[in-house]
GROMACS .gro file of C-alpha atoms in nm:
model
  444
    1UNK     CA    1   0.025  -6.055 -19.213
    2UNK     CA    2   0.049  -6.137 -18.836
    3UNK     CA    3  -0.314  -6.009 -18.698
    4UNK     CA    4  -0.627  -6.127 -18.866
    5UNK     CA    5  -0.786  -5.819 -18.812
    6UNK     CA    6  -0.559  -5.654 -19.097
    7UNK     CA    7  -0.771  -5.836 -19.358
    8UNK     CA    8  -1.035  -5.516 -19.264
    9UNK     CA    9  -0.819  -5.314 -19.515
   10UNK     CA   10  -0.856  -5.521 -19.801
   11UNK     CA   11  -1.234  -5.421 -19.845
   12UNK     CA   12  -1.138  -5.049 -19.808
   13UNK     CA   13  -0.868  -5.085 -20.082
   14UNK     CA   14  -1.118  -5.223 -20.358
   15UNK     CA   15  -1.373  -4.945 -20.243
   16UNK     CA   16  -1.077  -4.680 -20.279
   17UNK     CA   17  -0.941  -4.836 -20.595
   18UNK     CA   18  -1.340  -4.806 -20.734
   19UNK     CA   19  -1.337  -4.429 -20.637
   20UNK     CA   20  -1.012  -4.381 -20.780
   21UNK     CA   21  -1.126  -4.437 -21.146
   22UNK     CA   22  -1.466  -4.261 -21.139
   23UNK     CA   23  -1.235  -3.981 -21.016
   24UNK     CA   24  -0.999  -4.001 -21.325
   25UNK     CA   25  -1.307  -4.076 -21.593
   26UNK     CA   26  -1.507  -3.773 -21.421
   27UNK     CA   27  -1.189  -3.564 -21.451
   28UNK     CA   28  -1.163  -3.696 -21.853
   29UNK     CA   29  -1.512  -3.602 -21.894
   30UNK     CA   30  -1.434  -3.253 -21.732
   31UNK     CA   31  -1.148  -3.230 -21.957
   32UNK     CA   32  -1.337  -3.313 -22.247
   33UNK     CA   33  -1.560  -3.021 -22.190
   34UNK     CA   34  -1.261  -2.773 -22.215
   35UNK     CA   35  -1.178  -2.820 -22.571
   36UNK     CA   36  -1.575  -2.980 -22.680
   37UNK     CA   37  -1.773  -2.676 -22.474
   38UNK     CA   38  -2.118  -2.845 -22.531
   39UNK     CA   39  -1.989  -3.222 -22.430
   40UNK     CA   40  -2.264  -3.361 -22.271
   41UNK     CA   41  -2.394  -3.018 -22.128
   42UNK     CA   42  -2.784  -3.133 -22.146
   43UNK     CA   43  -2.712  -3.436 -21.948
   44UNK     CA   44  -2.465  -3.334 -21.702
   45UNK     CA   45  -2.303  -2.987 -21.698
   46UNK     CA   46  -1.915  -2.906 -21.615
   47UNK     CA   47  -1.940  -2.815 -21.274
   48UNK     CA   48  -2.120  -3.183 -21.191
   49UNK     CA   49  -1.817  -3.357 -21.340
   50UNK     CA   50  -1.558  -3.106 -21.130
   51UNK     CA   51  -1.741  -3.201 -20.842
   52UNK     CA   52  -1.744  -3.555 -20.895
   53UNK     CA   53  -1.420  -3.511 -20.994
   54UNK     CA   54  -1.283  -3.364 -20.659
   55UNK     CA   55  -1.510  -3.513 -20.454
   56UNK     CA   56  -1.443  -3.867 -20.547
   57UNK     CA   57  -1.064  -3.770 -20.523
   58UNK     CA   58  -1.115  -3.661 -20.147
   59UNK     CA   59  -1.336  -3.959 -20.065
   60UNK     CA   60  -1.119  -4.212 -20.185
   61UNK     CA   61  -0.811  -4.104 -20.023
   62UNK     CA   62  -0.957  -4.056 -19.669
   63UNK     CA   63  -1.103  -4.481 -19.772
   64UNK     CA   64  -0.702  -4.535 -19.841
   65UNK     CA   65  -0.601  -4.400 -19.481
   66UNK     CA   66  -0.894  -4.606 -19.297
   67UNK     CA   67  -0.759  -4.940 -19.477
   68UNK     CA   68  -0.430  -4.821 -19.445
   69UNK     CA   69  -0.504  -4.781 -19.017
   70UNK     CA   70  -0.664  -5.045 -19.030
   71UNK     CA   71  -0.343  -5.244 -19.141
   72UNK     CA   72  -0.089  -5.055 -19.006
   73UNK     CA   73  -0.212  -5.038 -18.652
   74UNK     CA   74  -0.246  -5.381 -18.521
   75UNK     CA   75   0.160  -5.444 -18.666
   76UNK     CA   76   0.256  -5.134 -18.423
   77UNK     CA   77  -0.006  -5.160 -18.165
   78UNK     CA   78   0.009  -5.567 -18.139
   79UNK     CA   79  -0.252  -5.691 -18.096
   80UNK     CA   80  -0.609  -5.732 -18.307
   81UNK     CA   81  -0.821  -5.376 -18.395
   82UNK     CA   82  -1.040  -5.321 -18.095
   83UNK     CA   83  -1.355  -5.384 -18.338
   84UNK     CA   84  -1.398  -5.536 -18.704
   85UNK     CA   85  -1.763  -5.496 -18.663
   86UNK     CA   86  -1.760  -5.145 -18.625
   87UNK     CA   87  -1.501  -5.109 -18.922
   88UNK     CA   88  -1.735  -5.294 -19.133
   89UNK     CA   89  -2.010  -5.041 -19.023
   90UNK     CA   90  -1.794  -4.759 -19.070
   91UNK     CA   91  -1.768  -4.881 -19.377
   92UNK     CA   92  -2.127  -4.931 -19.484
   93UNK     CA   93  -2.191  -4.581 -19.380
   94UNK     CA   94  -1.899  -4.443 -19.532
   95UNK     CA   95  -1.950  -4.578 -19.915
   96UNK     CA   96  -2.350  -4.499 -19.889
   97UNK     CA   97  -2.226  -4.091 -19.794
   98UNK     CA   98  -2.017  -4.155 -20.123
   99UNK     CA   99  -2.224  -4.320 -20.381
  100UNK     CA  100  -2.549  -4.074 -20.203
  101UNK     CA  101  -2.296  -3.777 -20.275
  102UNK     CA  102  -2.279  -3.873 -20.639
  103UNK     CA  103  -2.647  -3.918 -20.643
  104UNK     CA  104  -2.726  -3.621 -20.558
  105UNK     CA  105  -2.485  -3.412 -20.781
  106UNK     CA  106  -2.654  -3.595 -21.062
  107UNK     CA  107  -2.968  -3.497 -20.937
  108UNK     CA  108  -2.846  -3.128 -20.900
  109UNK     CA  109  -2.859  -3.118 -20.545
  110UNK     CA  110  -2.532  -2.957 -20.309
  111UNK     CA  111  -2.423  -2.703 -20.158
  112UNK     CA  112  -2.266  -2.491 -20.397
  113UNK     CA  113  -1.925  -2.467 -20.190
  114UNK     CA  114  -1.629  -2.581 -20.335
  115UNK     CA  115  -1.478  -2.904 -20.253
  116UNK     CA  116  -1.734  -2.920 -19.953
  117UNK     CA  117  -2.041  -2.924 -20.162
  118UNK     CA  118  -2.152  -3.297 -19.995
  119UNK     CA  119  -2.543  -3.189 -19.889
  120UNK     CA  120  -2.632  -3.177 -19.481
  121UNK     CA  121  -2.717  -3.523 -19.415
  122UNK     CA  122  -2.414  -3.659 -19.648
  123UNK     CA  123  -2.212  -3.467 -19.447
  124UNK     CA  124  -2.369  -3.598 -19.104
  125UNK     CA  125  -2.296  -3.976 -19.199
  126UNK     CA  126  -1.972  -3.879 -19.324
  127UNK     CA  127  -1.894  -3.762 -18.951
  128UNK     CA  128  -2.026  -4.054 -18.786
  129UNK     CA  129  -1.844  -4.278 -19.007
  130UNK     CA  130  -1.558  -4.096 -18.867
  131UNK     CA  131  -1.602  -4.096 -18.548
  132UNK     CA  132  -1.648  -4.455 -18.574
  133UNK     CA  133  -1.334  -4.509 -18.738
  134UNK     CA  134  -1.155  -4.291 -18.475
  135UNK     CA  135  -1.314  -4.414 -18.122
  136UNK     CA  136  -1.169  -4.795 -18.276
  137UNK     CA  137  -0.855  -4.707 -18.349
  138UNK     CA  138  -0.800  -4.512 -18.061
  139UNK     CA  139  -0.886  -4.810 -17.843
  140UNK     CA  140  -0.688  -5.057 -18.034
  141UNK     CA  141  -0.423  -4.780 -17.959
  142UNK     CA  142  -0.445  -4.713 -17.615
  143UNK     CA  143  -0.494  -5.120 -17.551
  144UNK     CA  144  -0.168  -5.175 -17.715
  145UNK     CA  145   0.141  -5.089 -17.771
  146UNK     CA  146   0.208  -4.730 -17.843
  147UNK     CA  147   0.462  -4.633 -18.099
  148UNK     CA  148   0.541  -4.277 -18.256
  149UNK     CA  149   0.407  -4.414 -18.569
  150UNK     CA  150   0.081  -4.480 -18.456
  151UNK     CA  151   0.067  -4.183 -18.227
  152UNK     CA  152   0.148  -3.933 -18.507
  153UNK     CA  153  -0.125  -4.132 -18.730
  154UNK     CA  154  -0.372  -4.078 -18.458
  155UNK     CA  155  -0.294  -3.681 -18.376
  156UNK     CA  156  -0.337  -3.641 -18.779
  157UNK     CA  157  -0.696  -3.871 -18.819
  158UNK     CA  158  -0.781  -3.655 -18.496
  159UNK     CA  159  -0.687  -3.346 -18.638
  160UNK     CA  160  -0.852  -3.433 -18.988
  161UNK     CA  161  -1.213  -3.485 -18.816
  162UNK     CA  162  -1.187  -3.197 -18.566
  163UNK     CA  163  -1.178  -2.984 -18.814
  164UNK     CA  164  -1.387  -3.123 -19.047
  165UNK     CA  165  -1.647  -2.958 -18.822
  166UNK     CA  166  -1.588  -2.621 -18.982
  167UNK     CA  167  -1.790  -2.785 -19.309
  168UNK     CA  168  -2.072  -2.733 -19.116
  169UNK     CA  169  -2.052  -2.342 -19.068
  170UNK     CA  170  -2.192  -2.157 -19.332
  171UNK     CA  171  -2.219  -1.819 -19.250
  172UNK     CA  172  -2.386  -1.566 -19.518
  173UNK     CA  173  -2.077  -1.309 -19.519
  174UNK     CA  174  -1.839  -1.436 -19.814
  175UNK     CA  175  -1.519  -1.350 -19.662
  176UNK     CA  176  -1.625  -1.496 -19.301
  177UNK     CA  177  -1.729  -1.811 -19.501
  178UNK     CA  178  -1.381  -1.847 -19.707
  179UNK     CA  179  -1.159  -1.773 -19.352
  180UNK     CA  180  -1.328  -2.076 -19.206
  181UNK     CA  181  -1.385  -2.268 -19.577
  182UNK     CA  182  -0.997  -2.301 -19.539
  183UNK     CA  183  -0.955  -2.419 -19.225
  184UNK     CA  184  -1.099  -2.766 -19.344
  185UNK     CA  185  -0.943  -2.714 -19.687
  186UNK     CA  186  -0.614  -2.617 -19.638
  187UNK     CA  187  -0.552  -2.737 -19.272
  188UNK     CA  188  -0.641  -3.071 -19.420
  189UNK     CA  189  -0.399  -3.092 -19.726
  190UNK     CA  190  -0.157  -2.880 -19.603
  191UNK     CA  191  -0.153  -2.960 -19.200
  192UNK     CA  192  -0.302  -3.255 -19.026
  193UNK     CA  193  -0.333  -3.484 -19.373
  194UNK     CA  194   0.108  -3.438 -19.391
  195UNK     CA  195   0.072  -3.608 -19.056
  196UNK     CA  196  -0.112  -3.924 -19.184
  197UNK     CA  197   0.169  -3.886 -19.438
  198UNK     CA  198   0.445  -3.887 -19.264
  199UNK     CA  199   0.314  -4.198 -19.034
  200UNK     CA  200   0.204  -4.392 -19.318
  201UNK     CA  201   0.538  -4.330 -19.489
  202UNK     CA  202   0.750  -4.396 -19.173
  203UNK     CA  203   0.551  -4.715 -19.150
  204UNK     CA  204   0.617  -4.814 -19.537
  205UNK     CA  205   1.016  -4.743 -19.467
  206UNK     CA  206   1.058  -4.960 -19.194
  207UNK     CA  207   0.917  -5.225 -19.355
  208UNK     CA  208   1.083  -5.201 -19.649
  209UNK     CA  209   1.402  -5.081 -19.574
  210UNK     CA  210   1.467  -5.265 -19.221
  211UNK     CA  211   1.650  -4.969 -19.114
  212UNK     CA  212   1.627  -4.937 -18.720
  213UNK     CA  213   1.313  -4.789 -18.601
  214UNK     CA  214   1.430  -4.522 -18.366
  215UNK     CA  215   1.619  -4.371 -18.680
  216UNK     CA  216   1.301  -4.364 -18.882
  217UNK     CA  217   1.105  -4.210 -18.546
  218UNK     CA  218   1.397  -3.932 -18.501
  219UNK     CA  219   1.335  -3.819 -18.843
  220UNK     CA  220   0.962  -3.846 -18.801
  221UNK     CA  221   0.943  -3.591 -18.479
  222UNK     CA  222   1.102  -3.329 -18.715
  223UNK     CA  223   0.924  -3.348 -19.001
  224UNK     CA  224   0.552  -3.352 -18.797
  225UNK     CA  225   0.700  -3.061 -18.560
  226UNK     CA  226   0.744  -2.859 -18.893
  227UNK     CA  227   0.415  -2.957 -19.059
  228UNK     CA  228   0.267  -2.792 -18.766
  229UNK     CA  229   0.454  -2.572 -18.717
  230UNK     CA  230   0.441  -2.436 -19.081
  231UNK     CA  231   0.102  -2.582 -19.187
  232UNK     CA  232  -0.119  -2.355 -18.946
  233UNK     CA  233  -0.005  -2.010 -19.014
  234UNK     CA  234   0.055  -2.122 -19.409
  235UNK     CA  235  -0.345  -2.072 -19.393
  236UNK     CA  236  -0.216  -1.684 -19.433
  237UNK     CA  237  -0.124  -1.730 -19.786
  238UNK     CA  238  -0.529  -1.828 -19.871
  239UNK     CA  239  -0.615  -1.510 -19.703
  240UNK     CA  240  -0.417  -1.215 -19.936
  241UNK     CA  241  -0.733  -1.133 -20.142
  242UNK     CA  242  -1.061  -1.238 -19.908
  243UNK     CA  243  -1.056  -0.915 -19.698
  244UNK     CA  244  -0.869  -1.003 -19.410
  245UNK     CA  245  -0.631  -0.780 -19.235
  246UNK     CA  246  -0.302  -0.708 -19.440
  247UNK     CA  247  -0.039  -0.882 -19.213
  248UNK     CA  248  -0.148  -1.163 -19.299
  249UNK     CA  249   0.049  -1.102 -19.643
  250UNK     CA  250   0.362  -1.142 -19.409
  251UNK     CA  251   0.250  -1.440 -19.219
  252UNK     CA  252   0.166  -1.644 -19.520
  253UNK     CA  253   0.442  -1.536 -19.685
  254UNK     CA  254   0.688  -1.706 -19.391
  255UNK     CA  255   0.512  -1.978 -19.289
  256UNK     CA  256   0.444  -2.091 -19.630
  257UNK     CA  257   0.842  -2.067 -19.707
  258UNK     CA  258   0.847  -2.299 -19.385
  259UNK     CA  259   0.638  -2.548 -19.529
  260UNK     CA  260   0.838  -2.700 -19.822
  261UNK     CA  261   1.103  -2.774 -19.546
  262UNK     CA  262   0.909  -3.062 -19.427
  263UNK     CA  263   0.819  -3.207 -19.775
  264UNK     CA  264   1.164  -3.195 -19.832
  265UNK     CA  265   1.297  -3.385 -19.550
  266UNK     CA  266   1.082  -3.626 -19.632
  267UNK     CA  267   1.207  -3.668 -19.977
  268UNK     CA  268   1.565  -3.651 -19.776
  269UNK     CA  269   1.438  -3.902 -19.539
  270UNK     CA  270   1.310  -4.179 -19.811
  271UNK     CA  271   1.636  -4.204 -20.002
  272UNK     CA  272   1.868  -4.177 -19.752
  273UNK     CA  273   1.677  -4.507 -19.548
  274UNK     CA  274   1.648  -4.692 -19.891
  275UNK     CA  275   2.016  -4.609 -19.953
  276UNK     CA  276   2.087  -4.746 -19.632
  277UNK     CA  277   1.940  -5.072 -19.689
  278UNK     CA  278   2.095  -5.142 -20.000
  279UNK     CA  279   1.733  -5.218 -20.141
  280UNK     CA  280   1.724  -5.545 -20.001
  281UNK     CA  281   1.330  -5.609 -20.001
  282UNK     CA  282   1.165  -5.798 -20.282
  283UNK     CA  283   0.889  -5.561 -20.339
  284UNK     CA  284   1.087  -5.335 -20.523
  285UNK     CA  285   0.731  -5.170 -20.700
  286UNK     CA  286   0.689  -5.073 -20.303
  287UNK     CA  287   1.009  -4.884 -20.295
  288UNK     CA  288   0.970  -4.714 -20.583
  289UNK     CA  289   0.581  -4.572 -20.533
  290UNK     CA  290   0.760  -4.467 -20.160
  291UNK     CA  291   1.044  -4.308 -20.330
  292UNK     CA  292   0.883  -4.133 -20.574
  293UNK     CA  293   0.569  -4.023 -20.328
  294UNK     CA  294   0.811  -3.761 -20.152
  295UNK     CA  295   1.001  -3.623 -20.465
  296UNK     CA  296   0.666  -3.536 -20.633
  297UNK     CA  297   0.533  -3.401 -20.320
  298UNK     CA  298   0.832  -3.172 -20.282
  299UNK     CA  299   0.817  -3.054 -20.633
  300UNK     CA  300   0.393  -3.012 -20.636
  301UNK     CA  301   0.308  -2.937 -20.302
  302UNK     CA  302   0.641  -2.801 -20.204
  303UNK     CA  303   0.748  -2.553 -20.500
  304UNK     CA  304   0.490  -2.547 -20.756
  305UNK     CA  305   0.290  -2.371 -20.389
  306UNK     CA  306   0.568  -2.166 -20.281
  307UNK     CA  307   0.561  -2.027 -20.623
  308UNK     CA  308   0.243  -1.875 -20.557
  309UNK     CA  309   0.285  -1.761 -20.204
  310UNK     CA  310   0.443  -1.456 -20.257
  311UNK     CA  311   0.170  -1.150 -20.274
  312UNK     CA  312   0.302  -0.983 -20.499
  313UNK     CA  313   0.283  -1.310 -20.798
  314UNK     CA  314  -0.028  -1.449 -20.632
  315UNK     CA  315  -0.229  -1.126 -20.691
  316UNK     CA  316  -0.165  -1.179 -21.062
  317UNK     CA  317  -0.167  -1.603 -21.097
  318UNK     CA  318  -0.446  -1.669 -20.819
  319UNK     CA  319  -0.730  -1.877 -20.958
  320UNK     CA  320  -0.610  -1.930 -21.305
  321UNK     CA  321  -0.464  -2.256 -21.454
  322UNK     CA  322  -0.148  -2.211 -21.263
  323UNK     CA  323  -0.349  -2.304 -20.932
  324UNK     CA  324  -0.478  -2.618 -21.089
  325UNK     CA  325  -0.156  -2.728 -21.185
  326UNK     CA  326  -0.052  -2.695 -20.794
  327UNK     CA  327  -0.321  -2.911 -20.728
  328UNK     CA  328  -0.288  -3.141 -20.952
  329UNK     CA  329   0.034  -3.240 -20.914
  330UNK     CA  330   0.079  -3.162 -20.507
  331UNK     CA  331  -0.203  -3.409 -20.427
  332UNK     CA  332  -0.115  -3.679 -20.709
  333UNK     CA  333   0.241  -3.659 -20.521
  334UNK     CA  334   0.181  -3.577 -20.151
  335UNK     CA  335  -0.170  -3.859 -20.126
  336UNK     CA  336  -0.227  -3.981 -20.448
  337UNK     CA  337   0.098  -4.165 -20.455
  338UNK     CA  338   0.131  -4.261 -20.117
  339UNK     CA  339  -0.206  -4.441 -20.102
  340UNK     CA  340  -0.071  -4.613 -20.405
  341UNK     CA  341   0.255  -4.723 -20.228
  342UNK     CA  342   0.065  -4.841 -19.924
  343UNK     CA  343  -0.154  -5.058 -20.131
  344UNK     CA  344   0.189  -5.214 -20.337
  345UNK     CA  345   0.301  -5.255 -20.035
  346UNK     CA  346   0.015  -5.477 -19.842
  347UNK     CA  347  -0.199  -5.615 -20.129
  348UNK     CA  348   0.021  -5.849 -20.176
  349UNK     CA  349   0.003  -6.008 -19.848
  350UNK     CA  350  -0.385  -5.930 -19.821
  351UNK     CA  351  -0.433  -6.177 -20.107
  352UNK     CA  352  -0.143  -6.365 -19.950
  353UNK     CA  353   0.064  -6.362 -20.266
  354UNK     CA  354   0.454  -6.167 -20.201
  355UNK     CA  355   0.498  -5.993 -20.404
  356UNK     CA  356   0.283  -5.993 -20.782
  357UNK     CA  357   0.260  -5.852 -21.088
  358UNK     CA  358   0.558  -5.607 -21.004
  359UNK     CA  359   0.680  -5.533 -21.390
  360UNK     CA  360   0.309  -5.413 -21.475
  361UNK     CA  361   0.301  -5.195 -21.138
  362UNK     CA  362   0.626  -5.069 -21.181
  363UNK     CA  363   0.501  -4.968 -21.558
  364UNK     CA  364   0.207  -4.868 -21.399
  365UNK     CA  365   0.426  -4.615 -21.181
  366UNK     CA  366   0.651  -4.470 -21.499
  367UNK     CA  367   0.283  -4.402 -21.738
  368UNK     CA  368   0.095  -4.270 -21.455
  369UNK     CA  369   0.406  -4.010 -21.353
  370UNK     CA  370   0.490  -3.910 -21.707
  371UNK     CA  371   0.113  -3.824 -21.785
  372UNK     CA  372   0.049  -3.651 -21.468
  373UNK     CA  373   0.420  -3.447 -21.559
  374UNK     CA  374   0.225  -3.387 -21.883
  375UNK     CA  375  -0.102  -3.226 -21.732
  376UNK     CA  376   0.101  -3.017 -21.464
  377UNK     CA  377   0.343  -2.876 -21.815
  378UNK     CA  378  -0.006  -2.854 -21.976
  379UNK     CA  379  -0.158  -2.636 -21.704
  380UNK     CA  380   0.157  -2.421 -21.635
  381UNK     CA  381   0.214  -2.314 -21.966
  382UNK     CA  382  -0.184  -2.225 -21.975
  383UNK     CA  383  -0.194  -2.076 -21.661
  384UNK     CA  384   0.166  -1.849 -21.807
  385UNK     CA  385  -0.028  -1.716 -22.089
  386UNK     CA  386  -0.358  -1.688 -21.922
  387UNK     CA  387  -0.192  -1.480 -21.666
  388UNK     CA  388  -0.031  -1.270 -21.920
  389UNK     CA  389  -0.310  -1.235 -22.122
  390UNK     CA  390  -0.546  -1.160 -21.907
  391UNK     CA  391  -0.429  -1.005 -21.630
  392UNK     CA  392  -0.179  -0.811 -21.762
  393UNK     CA  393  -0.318  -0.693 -22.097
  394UNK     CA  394  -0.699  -0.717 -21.966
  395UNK     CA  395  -0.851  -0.970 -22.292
  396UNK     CA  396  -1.162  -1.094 -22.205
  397UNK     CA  397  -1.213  -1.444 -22.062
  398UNK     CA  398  -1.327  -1.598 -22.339
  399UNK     CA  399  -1.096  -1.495 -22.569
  400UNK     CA  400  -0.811  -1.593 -22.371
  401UNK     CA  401  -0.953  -1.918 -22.323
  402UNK     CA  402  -0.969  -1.972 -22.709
  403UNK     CA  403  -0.600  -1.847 -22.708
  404UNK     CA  404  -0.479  -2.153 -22.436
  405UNK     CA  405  -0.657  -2.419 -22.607
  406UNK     CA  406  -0.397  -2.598 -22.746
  407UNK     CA  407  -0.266  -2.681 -22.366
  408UNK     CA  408  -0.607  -2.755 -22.318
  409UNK     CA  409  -0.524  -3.092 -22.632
  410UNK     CA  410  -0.234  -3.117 -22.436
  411UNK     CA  411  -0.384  -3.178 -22.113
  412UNK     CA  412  -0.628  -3.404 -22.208
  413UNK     CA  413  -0.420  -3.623 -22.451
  414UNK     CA  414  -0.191  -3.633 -22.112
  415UNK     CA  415  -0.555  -3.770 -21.926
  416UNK     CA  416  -0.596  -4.047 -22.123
  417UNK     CA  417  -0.288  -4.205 -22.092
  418UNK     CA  418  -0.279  -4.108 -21.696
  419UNK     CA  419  -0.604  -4.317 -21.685
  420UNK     CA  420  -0.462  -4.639 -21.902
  421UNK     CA  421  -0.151  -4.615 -21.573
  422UNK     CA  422  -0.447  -4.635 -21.370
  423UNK     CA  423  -0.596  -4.958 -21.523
  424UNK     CA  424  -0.244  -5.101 -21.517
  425UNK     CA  425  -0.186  -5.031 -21.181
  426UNK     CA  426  -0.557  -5.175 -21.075
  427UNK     CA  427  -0.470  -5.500 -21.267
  428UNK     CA  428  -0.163  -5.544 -21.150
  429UNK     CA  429  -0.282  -5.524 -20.787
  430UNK     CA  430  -0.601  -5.715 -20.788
  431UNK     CA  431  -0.570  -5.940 -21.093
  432UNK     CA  432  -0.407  -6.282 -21.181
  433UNK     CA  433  -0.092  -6.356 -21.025
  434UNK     CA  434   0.199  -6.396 -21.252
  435UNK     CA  435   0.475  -6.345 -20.981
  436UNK     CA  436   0.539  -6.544 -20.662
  437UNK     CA  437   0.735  -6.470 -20.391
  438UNK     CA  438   1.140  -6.528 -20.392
  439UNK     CA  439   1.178  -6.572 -20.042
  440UNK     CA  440   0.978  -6.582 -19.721
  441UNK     CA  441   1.216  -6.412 -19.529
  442UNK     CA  442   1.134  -6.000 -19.645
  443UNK     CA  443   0.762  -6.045 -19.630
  444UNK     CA  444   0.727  -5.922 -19.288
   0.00000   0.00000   0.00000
C-alpha cells in the first residue's frame, strides 16, 4: 500500500461485507416463505424481506465501489485522495441512508417501487453521500495523474449518480413511470455500472498479472465503447410490453444482441492477461475471484439475458422465475464477484498481511459458485414449467406455484449452503491470519 489515504477503503469493506450477509439471510428468509407461505407473515411479510433483500444487495455493492475508489485511485492518480474527511462523512451519511432504509421497511414505510422503494429523504442523503464521494474523487483525479483506468471509473460513478436522478420522478401514468423506472434500473446494471466494472477489473489485472498497461488500456477502450454503445438502446428490450411504440421490439432486440459482446471480451480479456503472466502473483484466491467474475458475467448477464430479449420468448417468460434466475446469477457474476475479487485482492495489504487465509477463500469461491449454479438450475427449471404451465395452458397462479415447489426445496437447500461460502469467505478475509506472505516482491 503506497498512499495512506488507501486505508479509507478498509472501513467501507467491513460496512459492505455487513450488508452482504443481511442481504443473503433476508434472501433465506424470503426463500423460506416460498415453500413455508405463513413464515413469519405477522411479523414481517414477503415483500419486506424482498426488499431488504434487493436493497441491501444494491447498497452494498455501490459501498464496494466507494472503498474500491477509494483504493484504487491514489495507486493511478499518485498521490493521496483529495479528502479523507469527507470520505469518512460520506460515509456516515451513507450507512445511516442504509440502516434508516431498513428501518423503515420494518416499519412499513416506502415507496412501493421496485428496487427504488428507499423513502424521499433516504433517497436525498443517499445523493449527497454521492455527490460527496464524486466531487473527492474527481479532485484527487484531476490533481493527479490521469490514467484510462481512473478516467473510465470516473465516467461510470458519474454516469451511475446522474442518473440516479430519475428515482426521483414519479409520475402517476404507469407506463411513463416504468420508461423512466428503467433508466436508473437498467442503465445502471446494464450501462454505466459495466464501466466501474471494467475499470475495477482492468485495475485488478494489472496488478496481478503485471502484463503491460497499455495492453490492458487497449482492451479496456473496446469493451467501455461497446457497453455504451450497446447498454443504452438495450433499455428497448424493458420496453416490449409497457406501451411504448413497437420499434422498440427491433431496437432491443439488436442492441441487446450487442451487449453480451462486451461481457465476453471481458471474459476473453481476463484469461488471455493471466495466461500471459504465467500466474506469477502469490494471491492466487485474487486471480481466481477475477477469473471467474467475467465467465459468470458472460453466462448470467450475457446469455441467461439474451435469452429473454427476443419478443417473441419474452412475451411468454417475462416476469416469471426465469427473470429471477437472470438476476440472480448476472449480478452474483457481473458485481457480486467482482467486489469480492477486489476485496481478495487489497484486504490483505489493508491489514498489512500478503496474502492470508487463501485455501479457505479459495473454498470460499468453489461453495459460493456451486450454490449460486444451484439457485440459477433451481429457478430455470421453475421458471420452464411455470411458463408452460401457465402461460401456455392458462392454470391459475396458485396452482402452478404448488406444481414448481419442489425447485422451490431446491432453491433454498442451494441458499443455505451459498450463505455458509459467505461466512467462509468473511472469515477468511477479516479473521486470524494463518498465511504469511512468500515474498515481498508481488505485493505491489
Amino acid at each position: 500500500m503506497k498512499y495512506d489515504s488507501q486505508g479509507l477503503a478498509f472501513p467501507y469493506f467491513i460496512a459492505a461485507l455487513a450488508l452482504f450477509l443481511v442481504q443473503i439471510l433476508a434472501g433465506l428468509l424470503a426463500g423460506t416463505v416460498y415453500v413455508f407461505p405463513n413464515f413469519l407473515s405477522e411479523a414481517v411479510p414477503f415483500h419486506i424481506f424482498r426488499m431488504i433483500h434487493t436493497n441491501a444487495l444494491l447498497v452494498w455493492l455501490l459501498l464496494g465501489y466507494f472503498g474500491a475508489s477509494y483504493f484504487l485511485i491514489p495507486e493511478e492518480s499518485e498521490r493521496e485522495i483529495h479528502s479523507p474527511k469527507l470520505a469518512w462523512l460520506q460515509l456516515g451519511i451513507f450507512v445511516f441512508a442504509a440502516l434508516a432504509a431498513v428501518g423503515s421497511y420494518l416499519l412499513g414505510i416506502h415507496e412501493g417501487r421496485e428496487f427504488l422503494e428507499q423513502p424521499f429523504l433516504v433517497k436525498v442523503l443517499m445523493v449527497i453521500a454521492f455527490l460527496i464521494f464524486i466531487y473527492n474523487v474527481t479532485m484527487t483525479v484531476l490533481k493527479g495523474r490521469k490514467t484510462v483506468v481512473s478516467v473510465v471509473l470516473l465516467l461510470g460513478l458519474w454516469g451511475a449518480a446522474i442518473f440516479f436522478m430519475f428515482a426521483f420522478y414519479n409520475p402517476d401514468n404507469l407506463a411513463v413511470d416504468k420508461l423512466y423506472w428503467w433508466w436508473v434500473v437498467h442503465v445502471w446494471v446494464e450501462g454505466v455500472w459495466e464501466l466501474i466494472m471494467a475499470a475495477m477489473l482492468a485495475f485488478l489485472l494489472i496488478k496481478l498479472t503485471g502484463v503491460d498497461r497499455e495492453v490492458i488500456e487497449k482492451w479496456l477502450y473496446v469493451i467501455v465503447g461497446f457497453s455504451l454503445f450497446s447498454g443504452l438502446l438495450g433499455t428497448g428490450h424493458h420496453y416490449y410490453w409497457i406501451g411504448a411504440p413497437e420499434y422498440w421490439h427491433w431496437i432491443g432486440l439488436i442492441f441487446s444482441f450487442l451487449e453480451v459482446v462486451p461481457f465476453f471480451a471481458m471474459m476473453l480479456w481476463a484469461f488471455y492477461l493471466v495466461k500471459k503472466s504465467g500466474r506469477d502473483h502469490p494471491n492466487k484466491a485474487a486471480i481466481l475471484w477475477s477469473l471467474g467474475c467475467p465467465v459468470m458475467a458472460f453466462i448470467g448477464a450475457g446469455l441467461l439475458g439474451l435469452m429473454h430479449s427476443f419478443p417473441s420468448i419474452n412475451f411468454y417468460t417475462h416476469g416469471t422465475q426465469l427473470t429471477a434466475a437472470h438476476g440472480h446469477l448476472a449480478f452474483y457474476g457481473a458485481y457480486v464477484m467482482l467486489n469480492l475479487a477486489f476485496f481478495t485482492y487489497a484486504l490483505p495489504a489493508l491489514r498489512k498481511l500478503q496474502p492470508f487465509n487463501q485455501t479457505l477463500n479459495i473454498w470460499s469461491f468453489w461453495l459460493m459458485n456451486a450454490a449460486m449454479i444451484g439457485i440459477t438450475f433451481a429457478l430455470v427449471f421453475a421458471g420452464i414449467l411455470q411458463t408452460h404451465l401457465q402461460r401456455v395452458l392458462e392454470m391459475g397462479y396458485m396452482k402452478v406455484q404448488s406444481q414448481i415447489e419442489l425447485f422451490y426445496w431446491l432453491r433454498l437447500g442451494a441458499g443455505v449452503f451459498f450463505i455458509i461460502g459467505a461466512l467462509m469467505f468473511i472469515y477468511s478475509a477479516l479473521g486470524p491470519a494463518r498465511e504469511q506472505a512468500l515474498t515481498s516482491k508481488h505485493t505491489h
